[in-house]
Short mmCIF file of C-alpha atoms and ligand atoms in Angstrom, two decimals:
data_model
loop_
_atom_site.label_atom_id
_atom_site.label_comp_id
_atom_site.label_asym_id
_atom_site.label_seq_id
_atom_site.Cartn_x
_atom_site.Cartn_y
_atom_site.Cartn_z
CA UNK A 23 -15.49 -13.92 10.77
CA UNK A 24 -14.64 -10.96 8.48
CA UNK A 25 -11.48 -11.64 6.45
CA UNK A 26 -8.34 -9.71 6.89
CA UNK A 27 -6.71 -7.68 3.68
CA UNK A 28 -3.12 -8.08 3.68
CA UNK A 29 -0.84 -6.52 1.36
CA UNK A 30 2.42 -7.50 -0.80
CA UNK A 31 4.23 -4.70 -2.03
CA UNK A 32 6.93 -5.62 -4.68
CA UNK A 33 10.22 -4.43 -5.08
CA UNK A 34 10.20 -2.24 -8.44
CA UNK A 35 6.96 0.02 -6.86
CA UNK A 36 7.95 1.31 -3.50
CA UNK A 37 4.28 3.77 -3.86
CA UNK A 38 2.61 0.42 -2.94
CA UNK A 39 3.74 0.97 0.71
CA UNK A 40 0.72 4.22 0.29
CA UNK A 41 -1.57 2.28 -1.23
CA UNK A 42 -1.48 -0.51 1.43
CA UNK A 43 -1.68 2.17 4.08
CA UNK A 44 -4.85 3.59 2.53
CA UNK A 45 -6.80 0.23 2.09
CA UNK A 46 -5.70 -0.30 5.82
CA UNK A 47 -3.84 -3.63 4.94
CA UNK A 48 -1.05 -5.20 7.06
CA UNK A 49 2.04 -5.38 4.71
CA UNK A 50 3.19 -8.83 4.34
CA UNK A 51 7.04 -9.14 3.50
CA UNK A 52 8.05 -10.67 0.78
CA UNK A 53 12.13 -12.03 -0.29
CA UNK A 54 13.30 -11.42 -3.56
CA UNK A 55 16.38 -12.44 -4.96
CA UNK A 56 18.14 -13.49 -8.82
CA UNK A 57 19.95 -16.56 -8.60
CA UNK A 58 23.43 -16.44 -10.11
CA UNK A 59 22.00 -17.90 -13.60
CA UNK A 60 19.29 -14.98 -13.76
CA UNK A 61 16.78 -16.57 -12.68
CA UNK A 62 14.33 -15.33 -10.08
CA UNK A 63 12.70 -16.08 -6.66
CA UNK A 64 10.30 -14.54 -4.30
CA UNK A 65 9.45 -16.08 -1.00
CA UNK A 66 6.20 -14.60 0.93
CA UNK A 67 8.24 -14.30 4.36
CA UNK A 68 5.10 -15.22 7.08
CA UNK A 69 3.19 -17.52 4.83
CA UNK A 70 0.82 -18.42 7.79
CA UNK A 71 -0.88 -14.29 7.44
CA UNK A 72 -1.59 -15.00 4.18
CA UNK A 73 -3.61 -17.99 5.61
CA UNK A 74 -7.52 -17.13 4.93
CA UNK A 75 -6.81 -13.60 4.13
CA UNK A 76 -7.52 -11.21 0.99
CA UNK A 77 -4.64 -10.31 -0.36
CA UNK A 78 -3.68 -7.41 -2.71
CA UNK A 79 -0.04 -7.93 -4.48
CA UNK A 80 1.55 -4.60 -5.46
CA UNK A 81 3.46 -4.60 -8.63
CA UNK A 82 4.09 -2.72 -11.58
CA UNK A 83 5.49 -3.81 -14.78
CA UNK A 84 8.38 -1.34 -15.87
CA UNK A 85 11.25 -1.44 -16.05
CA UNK A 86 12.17 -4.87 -16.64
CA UNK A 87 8.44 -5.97 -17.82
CA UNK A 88 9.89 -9.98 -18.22
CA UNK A 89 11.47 -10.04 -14.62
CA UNK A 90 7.84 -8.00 -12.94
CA UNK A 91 5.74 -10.44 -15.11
CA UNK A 92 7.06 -14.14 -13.76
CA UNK A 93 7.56 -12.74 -10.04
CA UNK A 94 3.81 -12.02 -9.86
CA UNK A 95 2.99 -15.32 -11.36
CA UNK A 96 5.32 -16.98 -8.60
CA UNK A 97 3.82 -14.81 -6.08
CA UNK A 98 0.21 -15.95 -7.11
CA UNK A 99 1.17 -19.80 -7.42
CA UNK A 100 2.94 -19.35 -3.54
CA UNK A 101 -0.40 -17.54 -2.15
CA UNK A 102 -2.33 -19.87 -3.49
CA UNK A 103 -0.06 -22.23 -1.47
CA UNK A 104 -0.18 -20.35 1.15
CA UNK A 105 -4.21 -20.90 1.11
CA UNK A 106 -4.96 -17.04 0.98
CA UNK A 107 -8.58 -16.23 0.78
CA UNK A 108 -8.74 -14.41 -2.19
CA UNK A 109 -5.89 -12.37 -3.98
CA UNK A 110 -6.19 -9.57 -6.82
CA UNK A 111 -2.70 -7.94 -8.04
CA UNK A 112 -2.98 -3.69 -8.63
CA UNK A 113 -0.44 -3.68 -11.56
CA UNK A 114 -0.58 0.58 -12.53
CA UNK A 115 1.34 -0.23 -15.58
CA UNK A 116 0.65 -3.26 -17.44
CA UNK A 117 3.08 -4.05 -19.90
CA UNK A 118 2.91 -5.75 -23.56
CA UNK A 119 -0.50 -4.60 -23.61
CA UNK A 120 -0.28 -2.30 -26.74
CA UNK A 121 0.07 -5.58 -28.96
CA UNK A 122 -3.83 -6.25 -28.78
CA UNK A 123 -4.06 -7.85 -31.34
CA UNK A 124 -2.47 -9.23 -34.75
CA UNK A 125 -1.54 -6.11 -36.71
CA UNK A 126 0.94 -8.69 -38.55
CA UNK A 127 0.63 -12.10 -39.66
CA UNK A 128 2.36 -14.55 -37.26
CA UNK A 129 2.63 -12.08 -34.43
CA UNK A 130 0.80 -13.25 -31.00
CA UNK A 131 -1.72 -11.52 -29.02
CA UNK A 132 0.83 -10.50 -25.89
CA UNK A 133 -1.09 -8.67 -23.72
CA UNK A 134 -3.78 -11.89 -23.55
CA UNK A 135 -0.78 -13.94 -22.61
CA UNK A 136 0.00 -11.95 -20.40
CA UNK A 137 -3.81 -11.52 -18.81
CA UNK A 138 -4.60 -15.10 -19.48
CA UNK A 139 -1.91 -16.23 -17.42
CA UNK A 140 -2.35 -13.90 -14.35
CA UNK A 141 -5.90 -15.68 -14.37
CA UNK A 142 -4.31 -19.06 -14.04
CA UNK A 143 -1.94 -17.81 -11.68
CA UNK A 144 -5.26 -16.74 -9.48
CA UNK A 145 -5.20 -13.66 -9.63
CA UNK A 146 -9.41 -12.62 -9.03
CA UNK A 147 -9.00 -9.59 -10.46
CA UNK A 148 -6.44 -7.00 -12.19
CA UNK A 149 -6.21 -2.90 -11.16
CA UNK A 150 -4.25 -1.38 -13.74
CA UNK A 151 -4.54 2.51 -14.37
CA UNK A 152 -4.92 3.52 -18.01
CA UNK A 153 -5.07 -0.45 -19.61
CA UNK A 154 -4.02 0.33 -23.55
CA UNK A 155 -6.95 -1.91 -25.03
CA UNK A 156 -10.05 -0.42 -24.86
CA UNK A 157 -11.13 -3.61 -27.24
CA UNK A 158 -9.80 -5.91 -24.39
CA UNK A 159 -11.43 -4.63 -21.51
CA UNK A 160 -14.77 -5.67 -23.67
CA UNK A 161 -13.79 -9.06 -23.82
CA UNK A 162 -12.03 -9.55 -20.54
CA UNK A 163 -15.59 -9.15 -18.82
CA UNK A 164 -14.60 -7.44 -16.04
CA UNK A 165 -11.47 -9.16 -15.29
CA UNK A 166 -9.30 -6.20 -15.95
CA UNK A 167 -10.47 -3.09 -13.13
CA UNK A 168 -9.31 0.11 -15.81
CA UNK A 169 -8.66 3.08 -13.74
CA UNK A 170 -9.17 6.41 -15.75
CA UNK A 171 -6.35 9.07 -14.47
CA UNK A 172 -6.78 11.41 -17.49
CA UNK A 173 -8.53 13.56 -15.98
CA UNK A 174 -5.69 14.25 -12.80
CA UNK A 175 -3.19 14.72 -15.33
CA UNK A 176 -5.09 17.17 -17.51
CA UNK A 177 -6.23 19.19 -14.24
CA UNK A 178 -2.57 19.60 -13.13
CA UNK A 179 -1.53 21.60 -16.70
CA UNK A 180 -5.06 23.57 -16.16
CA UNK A 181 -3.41 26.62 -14.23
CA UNK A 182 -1.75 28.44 -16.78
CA UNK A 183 -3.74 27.12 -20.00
CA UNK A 184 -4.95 29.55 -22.25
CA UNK A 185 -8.63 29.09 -24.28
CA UNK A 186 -7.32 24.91 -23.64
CA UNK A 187 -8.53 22.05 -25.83
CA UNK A 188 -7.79 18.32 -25.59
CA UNK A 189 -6.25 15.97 -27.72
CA UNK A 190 -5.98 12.41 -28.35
CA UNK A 191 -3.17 11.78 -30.61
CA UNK A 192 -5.03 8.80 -32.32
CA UNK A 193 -8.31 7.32 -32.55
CA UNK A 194 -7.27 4.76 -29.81
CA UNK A 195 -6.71 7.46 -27.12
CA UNK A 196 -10.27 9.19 -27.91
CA UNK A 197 -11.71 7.53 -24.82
CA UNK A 198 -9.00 9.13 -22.67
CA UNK A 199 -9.33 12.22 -23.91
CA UNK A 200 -13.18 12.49 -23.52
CA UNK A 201 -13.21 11.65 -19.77
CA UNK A 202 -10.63 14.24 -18.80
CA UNK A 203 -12.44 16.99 -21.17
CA UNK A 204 -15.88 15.96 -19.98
CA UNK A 205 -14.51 16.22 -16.00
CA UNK A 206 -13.02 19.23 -16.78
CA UNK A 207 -15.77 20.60 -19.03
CA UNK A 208 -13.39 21.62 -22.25
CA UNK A 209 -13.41 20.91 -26.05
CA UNK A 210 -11.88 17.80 -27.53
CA UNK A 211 -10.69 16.23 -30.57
CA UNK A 212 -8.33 13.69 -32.29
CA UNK A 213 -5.63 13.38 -34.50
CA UNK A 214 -5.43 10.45 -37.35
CA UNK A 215 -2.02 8.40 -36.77
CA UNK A 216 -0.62 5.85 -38.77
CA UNK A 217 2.54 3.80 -37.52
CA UNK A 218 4.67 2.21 -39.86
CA UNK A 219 4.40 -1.26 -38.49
CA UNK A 220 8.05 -2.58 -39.14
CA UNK A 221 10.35 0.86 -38.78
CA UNK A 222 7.83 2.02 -35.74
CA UNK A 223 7.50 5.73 -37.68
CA UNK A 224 4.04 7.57 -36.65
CA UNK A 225 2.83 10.04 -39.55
CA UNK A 226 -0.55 12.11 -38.79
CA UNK A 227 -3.33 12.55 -41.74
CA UNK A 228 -3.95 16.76 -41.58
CA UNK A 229 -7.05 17.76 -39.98
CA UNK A 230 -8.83 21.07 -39.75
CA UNK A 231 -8.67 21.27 -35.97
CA UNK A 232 -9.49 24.62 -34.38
CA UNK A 233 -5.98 24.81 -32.47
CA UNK A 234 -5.22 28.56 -33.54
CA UNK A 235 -3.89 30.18 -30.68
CA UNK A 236 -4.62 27.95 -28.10
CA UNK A 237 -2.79 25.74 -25.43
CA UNK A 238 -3.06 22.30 -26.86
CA UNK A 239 -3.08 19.26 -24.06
CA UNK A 240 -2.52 16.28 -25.53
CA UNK A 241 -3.49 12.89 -23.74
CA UNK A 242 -2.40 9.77 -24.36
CA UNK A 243 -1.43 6.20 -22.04
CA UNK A 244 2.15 6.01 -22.63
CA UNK A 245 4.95 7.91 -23.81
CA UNK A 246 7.41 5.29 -25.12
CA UNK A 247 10.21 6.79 -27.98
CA UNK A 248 7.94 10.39 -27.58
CA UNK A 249 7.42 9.91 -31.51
CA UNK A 250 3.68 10.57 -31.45
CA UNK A 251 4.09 13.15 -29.29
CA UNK A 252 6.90 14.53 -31.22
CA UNK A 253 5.22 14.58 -34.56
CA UNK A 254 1.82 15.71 -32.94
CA UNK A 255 3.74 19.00 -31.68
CA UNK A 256 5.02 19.65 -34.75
CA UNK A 257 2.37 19.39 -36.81
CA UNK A 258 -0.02 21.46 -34.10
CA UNK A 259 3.02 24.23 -33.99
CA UNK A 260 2.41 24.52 -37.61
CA UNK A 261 -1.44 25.04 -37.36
CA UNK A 262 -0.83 27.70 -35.05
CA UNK A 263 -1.56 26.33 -31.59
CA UNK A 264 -0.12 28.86 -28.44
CA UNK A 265 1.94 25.52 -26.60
CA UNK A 266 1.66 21.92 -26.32
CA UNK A 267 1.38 20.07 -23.19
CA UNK A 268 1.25 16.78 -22.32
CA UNK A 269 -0.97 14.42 -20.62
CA UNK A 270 0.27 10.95 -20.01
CA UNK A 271 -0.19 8.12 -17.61
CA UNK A 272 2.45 5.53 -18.00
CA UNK A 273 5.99 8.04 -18.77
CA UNK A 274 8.46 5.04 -20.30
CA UNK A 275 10.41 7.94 -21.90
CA UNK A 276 12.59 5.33 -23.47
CA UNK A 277 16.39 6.89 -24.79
CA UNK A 278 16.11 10.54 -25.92
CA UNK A 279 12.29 10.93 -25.65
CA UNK A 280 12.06 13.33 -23.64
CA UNK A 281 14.12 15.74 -25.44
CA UNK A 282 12.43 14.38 -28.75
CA UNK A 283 9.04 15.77 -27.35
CA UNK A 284 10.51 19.02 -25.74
CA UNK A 285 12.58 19.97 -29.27
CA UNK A 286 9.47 19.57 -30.92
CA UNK A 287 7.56 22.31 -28.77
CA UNK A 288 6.49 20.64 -25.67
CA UNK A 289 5.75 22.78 -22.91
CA UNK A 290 5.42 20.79 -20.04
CA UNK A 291 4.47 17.04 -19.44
CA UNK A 292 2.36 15.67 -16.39
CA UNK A 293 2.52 11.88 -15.82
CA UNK A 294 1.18 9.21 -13.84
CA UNK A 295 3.05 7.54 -10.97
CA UNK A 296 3.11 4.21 -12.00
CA UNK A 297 6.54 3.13 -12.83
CA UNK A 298 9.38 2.44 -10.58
CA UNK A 299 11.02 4.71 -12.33
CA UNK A 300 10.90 8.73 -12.85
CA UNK A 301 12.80 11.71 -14.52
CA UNK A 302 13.90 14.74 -12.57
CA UNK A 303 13.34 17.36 -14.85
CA UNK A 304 11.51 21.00 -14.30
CA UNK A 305 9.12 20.18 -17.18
CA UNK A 306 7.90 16.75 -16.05
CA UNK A 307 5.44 16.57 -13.49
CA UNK A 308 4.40 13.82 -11.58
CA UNK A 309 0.41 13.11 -10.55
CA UNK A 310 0.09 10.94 -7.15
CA UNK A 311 -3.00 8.20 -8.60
CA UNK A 312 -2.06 5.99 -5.65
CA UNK A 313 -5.04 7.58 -4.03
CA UNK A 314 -7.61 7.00 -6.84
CA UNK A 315 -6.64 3.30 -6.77
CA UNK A 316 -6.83 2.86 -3.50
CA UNK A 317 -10.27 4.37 -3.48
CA UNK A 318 -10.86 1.23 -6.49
CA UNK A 319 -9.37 -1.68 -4.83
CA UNK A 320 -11.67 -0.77 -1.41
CA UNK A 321 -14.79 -0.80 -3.63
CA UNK A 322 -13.65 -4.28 -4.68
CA UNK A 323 -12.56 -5.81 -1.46
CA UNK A 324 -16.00 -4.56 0.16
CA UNK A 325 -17.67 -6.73 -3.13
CA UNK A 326 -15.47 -9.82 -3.65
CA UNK A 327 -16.31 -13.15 -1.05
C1 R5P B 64 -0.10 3.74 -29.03
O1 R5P B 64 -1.18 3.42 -29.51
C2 R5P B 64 0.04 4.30 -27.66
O2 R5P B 64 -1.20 4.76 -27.18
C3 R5P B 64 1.06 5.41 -27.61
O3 R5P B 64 0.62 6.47 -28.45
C4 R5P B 64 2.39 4.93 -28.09
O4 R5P B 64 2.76 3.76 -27.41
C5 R5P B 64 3.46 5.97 -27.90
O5 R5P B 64 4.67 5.44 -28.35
P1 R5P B 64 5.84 6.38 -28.81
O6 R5P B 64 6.09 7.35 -27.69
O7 R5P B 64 6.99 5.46 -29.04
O8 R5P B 64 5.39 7.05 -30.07
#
């Protein structure tokens, strides 16, 4: 008997409703609640559907990253319970994963924790769009499903780009900005970043890049304090380009960031829906990727016993 997909959409990511619709899953509710000391609880509300069933659990991990984090673990350990077939979680933005490694002595590796222990929690498999550690992914064999959406961002700021060339802001981002120039069939290049590992300050090494008089798009995975972006305007502005624009999936836009990157010569900004949370301003723009990972976590439901 062919299994049936189910879906559990959390809380903080009401585009998972979409995304269930478009793998053709039956929703399965879930109750969520704090308890008065802070702690938190999920209940899957018909246990029984999840019964012999693939399930995929809908979350994303911002805002509140801590809170996002333990109620998928809970909601792996219950389906687990609840005998489910399989289960994979689509998690758009995965947080803690930009500490990859140890850049300082004593520090952990968080975003392993935080893979690591979705494993143990069951999870088969993790969809995240635009997954920081290129590095990881090698090492995770598979068990992290990276959907590129560089190329849906970049294609939005197309329409009024004049003689456009990509940007990665840093070395790390390179990979990003090749797949949405080589989709789009435009130049790239990169910029060479340091960040000052205890104040958080980004400085860029000068370049010769050929930016004179042209619309600049720079792509990156998330915008957190708009620092890089900030000091990558500037220092573009200065070697002549037309007008920065900005490419990024995961739009944390954390305090004044937004003004940060706009003061500094930012045009206009298209970002990923993958939060629970957005902006309204004219400038931003936000790209619909529930489609693309819906096309992802089909492809894997069709493979996976
Ligand atoms: C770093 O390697 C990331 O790819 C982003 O460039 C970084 O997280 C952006 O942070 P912020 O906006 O605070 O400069």
């Amino acid at each position: 008997m062919a299994c049936l997909v189910k879906a559990i959409v959390a809380g903080n990511y009401g585009e998972g409703y979409r995304l269930a619709g478009e793998i053709g899953a039956e929703t399965l509710g879930v109750v969520e609640k704090v308890f008065p000391d802070g702690e938190q609880y999920v209940r899957i509300s018909e246990p029984e559907k999840a019964k012999g069933s693939k399930v995929v659990v809908v979350s994303t991990m911002y805002p509140m990253q801590d809170q996002a984090f333990i109620k998928l673990l809970m909601l792996g350990d219950a389906l687990a319970r609840s005998q489910a077939a399989m289960y994979l979680a689509v998690i758009p933005y995965l947080a803690y994963s930009r500490q990859d490694k140890v850049f300082m002595p004593g520090e952990p590796v968080s975003a392993l924790i935080v893979v690591n222990t979705l494993k143990a929690a069951g999870f088969r498999k993790l969809v995240v769009v635009d997954f920081h550690s290129s590095s990881l992914l090698s090492q995770l064999n598979d068990y992290i499903v990276n959907v590129m959406v560089s190329d849906l961002l970049v294609k939005t700021l197309m329409s009024d780009a004049e003689r456009p060339v990509i940007l990665a802001p840093d070395k790390g981002a390179l990979e990003r900005a090749r797949f949405a120039a080589n989709s789009i069939g435009v130049d790239y290049d990169y910029l060479v970043k340091s960040r000052d590992r205890v104040t958080g300050e980004v400085s860029y090494t000068p370049r010769e890049l050929r930016v004179a008089g042209r619309d600049v798009i720079i792509v990156d995975d998330i915008v957190s304090t708009g620092g890089t972006i900030a000091e990558a305007s500037r220092m573009l502005m200065k070697q002549g380009a037309r007008r920065i624009h900005v490419a990024t999936s995961h739009g944390l836009l954390v305090g004044n960031a937004l003004t940060r990157m706009l003061d500094a010569g930012v045009r206009r900004i298209a970002l990923a829906n993958t939060l629970g949370v957005r902006v309204d301003h004219p400038l931003v723009e936000y790209v619909d990727v529930v489609p693309r990972l819906a096309t992802v976590v089909k492809e894997i439901l069709g493979s996976e016993p």
